[in-house]
mmCIF file of C-alpha atoms in Angstrom:
data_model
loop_
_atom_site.group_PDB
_atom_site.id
_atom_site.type_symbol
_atom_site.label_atom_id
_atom_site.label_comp_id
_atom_site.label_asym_id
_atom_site.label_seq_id
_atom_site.Cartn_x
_atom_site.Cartn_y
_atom_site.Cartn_z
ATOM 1 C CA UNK A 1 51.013 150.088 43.223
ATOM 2 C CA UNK A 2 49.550 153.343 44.639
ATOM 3 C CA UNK A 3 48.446 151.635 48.002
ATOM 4 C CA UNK A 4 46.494 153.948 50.700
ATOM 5 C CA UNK A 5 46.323 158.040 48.260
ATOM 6 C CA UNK A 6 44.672 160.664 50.481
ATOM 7 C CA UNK A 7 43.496 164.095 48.995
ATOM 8 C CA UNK A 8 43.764 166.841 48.821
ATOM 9 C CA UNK A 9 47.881 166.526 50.435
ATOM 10 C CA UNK A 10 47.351 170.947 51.762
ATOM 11 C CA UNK A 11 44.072 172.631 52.789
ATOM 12 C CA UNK A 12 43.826 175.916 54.371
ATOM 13 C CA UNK A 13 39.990 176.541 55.509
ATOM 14 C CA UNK A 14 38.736 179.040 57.363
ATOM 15 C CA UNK A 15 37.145 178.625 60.537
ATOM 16 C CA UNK A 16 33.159 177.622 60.334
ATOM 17 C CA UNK A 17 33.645 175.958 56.536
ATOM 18 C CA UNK A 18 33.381 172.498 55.460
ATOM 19 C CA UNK A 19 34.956 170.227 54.000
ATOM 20 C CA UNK A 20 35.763 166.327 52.918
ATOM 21 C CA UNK A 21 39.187 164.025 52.928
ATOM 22 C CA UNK A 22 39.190 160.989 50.691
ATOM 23 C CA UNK A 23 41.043 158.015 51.537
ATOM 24 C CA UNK A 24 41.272 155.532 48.960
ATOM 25 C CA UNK A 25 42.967 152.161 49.388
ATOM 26 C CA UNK A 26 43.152 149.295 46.701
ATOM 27 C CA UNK A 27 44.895 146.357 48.204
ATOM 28 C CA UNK A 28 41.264 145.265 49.313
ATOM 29 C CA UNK A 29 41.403 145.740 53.096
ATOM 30 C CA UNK A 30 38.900 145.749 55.015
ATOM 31 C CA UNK A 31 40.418 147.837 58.031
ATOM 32 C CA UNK A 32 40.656 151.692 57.756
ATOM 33 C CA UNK A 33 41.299 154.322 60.270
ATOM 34 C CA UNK A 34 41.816 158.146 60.337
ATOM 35 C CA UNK A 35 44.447 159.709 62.637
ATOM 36 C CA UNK A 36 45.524 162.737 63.312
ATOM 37 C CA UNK A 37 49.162 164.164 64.049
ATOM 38 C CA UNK A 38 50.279 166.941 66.550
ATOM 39 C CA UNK A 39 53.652 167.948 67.670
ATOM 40 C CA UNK A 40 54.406 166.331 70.946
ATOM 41 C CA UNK A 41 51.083 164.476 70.388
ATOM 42 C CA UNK A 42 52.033 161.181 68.709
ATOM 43 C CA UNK A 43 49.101 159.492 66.748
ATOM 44 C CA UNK A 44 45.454 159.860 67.819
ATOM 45 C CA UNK A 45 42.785 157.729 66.280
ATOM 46 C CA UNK A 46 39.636 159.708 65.151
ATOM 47 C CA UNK A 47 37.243 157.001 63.732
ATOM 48 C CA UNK A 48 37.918 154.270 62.148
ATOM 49 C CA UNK A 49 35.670 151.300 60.096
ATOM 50 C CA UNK A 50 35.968 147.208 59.766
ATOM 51 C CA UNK A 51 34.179 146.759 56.975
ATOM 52 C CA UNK A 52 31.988 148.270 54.424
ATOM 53 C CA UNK A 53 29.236 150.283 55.735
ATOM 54 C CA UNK A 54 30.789 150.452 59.063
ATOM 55 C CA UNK A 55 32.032 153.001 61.373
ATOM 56 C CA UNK A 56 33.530 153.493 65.013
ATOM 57 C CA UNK A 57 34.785 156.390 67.011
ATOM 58 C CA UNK A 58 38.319 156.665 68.481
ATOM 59 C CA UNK A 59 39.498 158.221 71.117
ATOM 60 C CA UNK A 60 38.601 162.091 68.949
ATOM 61 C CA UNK A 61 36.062 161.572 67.509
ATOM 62 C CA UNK A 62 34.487 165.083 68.517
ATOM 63 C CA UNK A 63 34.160 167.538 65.485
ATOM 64 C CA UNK A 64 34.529 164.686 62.460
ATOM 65 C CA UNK A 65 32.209 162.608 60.926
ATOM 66 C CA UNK A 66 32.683 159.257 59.073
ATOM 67 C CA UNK A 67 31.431 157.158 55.632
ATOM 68 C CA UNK A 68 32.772 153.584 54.839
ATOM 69 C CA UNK A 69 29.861 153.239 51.636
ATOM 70 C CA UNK A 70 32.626 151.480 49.757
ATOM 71 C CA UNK A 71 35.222 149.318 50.729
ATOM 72 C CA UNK A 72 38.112 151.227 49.248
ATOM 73 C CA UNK A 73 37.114 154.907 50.717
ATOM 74 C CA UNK A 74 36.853 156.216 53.918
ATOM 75 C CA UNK A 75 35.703 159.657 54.008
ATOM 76 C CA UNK A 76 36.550 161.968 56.856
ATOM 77 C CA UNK A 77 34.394 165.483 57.602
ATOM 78 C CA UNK A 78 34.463 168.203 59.363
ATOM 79 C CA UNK A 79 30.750 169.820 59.542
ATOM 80 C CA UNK A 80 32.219 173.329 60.990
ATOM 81 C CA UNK A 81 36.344 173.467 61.292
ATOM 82 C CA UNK A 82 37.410 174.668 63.908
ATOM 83 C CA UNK A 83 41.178 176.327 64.575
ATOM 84 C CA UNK A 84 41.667 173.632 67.107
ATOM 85 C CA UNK A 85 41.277 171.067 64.006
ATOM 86 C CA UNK A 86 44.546 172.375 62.476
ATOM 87 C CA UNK A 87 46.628 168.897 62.194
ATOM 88 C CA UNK A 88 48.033 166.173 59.699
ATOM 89 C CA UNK A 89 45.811 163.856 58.993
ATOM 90 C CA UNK A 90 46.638 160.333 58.421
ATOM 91 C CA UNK A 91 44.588 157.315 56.779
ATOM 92 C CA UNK A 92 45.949 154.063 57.290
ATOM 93 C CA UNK A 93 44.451 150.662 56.245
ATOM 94 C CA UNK A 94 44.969 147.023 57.437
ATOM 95 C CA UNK A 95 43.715 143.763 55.347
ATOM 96 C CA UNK A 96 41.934 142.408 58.825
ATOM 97 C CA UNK A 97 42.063 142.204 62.149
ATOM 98 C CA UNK A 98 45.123 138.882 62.308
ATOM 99 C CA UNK A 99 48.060 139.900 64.641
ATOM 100 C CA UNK A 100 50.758 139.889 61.571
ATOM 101 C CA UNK A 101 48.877 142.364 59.251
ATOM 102 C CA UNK A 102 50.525 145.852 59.883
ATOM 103 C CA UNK A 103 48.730 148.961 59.657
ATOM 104 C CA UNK A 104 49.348 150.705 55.598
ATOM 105 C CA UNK A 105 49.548 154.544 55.315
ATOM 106 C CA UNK A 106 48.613 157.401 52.950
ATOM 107 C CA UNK A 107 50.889 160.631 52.927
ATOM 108 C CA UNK A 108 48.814 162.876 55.268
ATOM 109 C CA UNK A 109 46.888 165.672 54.334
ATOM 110 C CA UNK A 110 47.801 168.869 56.316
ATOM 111 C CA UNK A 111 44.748 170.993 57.002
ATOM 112 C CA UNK A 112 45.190 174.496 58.143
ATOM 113 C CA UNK A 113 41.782 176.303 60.075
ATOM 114 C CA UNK A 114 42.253 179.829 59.993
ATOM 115 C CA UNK B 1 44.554 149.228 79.457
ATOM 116 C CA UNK B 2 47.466 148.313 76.266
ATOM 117 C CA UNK B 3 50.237 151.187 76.302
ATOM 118 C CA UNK B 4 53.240 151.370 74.085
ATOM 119 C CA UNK B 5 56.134 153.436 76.010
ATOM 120 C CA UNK B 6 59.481 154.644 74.115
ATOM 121 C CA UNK B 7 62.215 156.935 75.257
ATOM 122 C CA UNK B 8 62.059 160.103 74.720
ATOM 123 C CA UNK B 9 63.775 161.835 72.221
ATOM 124 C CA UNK B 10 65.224 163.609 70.597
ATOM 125 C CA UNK B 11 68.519 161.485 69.683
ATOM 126 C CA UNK B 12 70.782 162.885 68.089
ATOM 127 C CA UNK B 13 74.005 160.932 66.898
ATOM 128 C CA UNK B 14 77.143 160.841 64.598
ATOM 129 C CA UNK B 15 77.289 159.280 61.637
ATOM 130 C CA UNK B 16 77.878 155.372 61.988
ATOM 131 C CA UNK B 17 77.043 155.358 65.820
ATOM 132 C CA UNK B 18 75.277 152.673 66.778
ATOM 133 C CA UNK B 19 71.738 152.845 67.726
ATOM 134 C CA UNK B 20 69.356 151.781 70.026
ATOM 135 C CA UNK B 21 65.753 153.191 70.411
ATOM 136 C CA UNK B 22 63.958 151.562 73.635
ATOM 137 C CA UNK B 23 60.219 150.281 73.402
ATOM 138 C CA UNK B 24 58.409 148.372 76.478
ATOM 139 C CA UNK B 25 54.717 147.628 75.984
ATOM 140 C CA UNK B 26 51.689 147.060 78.601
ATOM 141 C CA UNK B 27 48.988 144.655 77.035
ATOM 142 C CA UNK B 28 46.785 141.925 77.966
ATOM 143 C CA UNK B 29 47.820 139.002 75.413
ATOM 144 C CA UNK B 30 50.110 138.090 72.804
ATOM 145 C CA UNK B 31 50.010 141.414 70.829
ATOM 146 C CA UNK B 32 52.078 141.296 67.521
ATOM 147 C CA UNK B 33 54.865 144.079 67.678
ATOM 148 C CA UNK B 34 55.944 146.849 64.859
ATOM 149 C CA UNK B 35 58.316 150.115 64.383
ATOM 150 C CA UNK B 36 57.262 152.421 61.687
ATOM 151 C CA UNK B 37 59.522 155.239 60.227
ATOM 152 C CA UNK B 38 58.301 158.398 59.214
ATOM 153 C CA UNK B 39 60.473 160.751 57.223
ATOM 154 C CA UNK B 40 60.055 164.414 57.266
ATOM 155 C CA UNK B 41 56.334 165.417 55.092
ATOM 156 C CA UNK B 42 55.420 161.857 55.056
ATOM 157 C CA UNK B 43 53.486 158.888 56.318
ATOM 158 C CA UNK B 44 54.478 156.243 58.578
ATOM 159 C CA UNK B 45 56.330 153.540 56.771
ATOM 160 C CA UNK B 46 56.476 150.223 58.232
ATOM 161 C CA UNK B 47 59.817 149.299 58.862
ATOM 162 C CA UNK B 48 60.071 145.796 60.620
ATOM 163 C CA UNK B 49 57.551 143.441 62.641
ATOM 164 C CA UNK B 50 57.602 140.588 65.483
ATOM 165 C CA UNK B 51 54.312 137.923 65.753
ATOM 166 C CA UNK B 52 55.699 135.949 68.475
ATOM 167 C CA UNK B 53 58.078 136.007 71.200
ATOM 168 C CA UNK B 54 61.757 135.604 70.559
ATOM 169 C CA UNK B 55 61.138 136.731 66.732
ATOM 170 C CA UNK B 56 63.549 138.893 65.152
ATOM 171 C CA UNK B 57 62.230 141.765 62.532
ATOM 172 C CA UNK B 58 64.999 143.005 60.768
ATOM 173 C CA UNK B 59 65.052 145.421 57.538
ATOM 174 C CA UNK B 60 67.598 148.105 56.128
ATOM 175 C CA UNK B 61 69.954 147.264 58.626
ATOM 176 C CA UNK B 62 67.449 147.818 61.540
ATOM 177 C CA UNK B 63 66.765 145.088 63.886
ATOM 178 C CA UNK B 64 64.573 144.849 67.088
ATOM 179 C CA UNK B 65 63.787 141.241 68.857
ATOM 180 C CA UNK B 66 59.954 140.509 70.575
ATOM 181 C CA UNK B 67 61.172 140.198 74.371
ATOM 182 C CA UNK B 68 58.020 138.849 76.552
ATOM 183 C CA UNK B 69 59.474 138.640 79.521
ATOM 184 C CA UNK B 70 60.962 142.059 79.747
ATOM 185 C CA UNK B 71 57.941 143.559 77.471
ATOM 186 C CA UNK B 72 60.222 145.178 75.366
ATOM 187 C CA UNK B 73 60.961 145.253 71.806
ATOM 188 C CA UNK B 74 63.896 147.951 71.103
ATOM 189 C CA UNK B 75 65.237 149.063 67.918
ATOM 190 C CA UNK B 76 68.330 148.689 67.253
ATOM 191 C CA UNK B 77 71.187 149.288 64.244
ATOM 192 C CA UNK B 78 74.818 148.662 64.084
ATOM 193 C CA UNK B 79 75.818 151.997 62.094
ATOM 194 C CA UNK B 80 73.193 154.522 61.543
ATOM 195 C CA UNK B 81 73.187 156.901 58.206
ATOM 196 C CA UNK B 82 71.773 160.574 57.781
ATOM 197 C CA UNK B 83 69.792 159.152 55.884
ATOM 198 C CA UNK B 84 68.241 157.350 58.832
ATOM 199 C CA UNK B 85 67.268 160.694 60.419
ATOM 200 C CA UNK B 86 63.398 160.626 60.751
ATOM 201 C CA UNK B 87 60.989 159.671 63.794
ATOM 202 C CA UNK B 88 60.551 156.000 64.917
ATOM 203 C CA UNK B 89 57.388 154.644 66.468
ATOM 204 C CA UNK B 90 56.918 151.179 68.260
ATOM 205 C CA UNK B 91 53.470 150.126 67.900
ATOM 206 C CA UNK B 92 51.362 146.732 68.934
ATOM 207 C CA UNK B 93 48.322 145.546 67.704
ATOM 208 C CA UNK B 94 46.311 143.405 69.647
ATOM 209 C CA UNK B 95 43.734 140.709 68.905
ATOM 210 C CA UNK B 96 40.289 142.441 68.888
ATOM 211 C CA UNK B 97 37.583 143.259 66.967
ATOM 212 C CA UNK B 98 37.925 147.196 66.222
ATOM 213 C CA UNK B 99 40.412 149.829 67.556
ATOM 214 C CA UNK B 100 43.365 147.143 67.905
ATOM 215 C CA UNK B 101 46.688 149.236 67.212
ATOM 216 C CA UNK B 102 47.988 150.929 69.699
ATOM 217 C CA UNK B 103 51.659 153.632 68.868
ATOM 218 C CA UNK B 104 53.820 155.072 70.995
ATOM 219 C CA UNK B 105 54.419 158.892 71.031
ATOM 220 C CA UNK B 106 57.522 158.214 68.576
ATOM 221 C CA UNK B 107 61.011 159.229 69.374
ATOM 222 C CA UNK B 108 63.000 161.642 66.663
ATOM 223 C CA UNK B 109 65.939 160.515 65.369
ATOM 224 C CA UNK B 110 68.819 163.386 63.990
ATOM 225 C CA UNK B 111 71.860 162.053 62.288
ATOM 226 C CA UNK B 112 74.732 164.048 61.623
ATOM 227 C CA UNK B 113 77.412 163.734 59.320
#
């Protein structure tokens, strides 16, 4: 039952480095989005994917890339952090796009750009 | 274009109080209507839903009805825990192809015994 898992949960990275978050979600949806969280910012959609091999920006999209290669993962990079990139990041998944499906969520992963 | 709106917090209340969390929406449509929870370190946790107009969600105690003609869809509970304490988002999600949920900026929630 582990629904939407992110990793890593903590990530401290210093500023020019790389690096990859995992989403993996096995309830077979095929909607998945990446958010991030700031205080006084709400929720802000980065990119998100309906369906395999599919991507989309949001509304910050600047500074992250995307991969939906399989269904169950959606893979968010950053090419170069940045300290500006310093956030919670949320993956959330929804079976499709019908009105009563809610949105699913992973734990966050909180990424640190030093 | 679609906008979720919710008072701004932070609310702070006694144990048992009742509460009421205010969320009006802006969207072309019949959007489907959601609050999610989110307790401290974690993710958002749905919490109740609305399809149609004049549905009730209700779960844990919380309760919020789909209003269309006022837009609204406010969250309400008869006798809040500290347990409760956490930050509430209202949220619709509208029929389109893509980028189709749209959250509100959340309003935070303290309880105190």
């Amino acid at each position: 039952n582990a629904g939407v898992t992110q990793t890593p949960k903590f990530r401290v990275l210093k500023t020019g480095q790389s690096m990859t978050l995992l989403c993996a979600q096995d309830m077979n949806h095929e909607y998945m989005y990446w958010y991030r969280q700031d205080p006084g910012m709400g929720l802000r959609l980065i990119h998100y994917s309906v369906g395999e091999g599919t991507t989309a920006k949001g509304e910050v999209p600047d500074g992250y890339n995307v991969s939906r290669l399989k269904k169950q993962n959606f893979l968010l990079g950053l090419e170069s952090a940045a300290p500006s990139q310093t956030s919670v990041y949320f993956c959330a998944s929804s079976y499709d796009r019908a009105l009563n499906q809610p949105q699913h969520f992973g734990d966050g992963t909180r990424l640190s750009i030093l | 274009g679609d906008s979720v709106t919710q008072m701004e917090g932070p609310v702070t209340l006694s144990e048992e109080a009742f509460l009421t969390i205010n969320c009006t929406y802006t969207a072309t449509g019949y959007p489907s209507l959601f609050w999610y929870v989110q307790y401290p370190g974690e993710g958002l946790q749905l919490l109740l839903k609305a399809t149609k107009a004049d549905d009730k969600g209700s779960n844990k105690g919380f309760e919020a009805t789909y209003r269309k003609e006022t837009t609204s869809f406010h969250l309400e509970k008869g006798s809040v825990q500290v347990s409760d304490s956490a930050v509430y988002f209202c949220a619709l999600k509208r029929d389109n192809y893509g980028q189709n949920f749209v959250f509100g900026p959340g309003t935070r929630l303290s309880v105190l015994p």
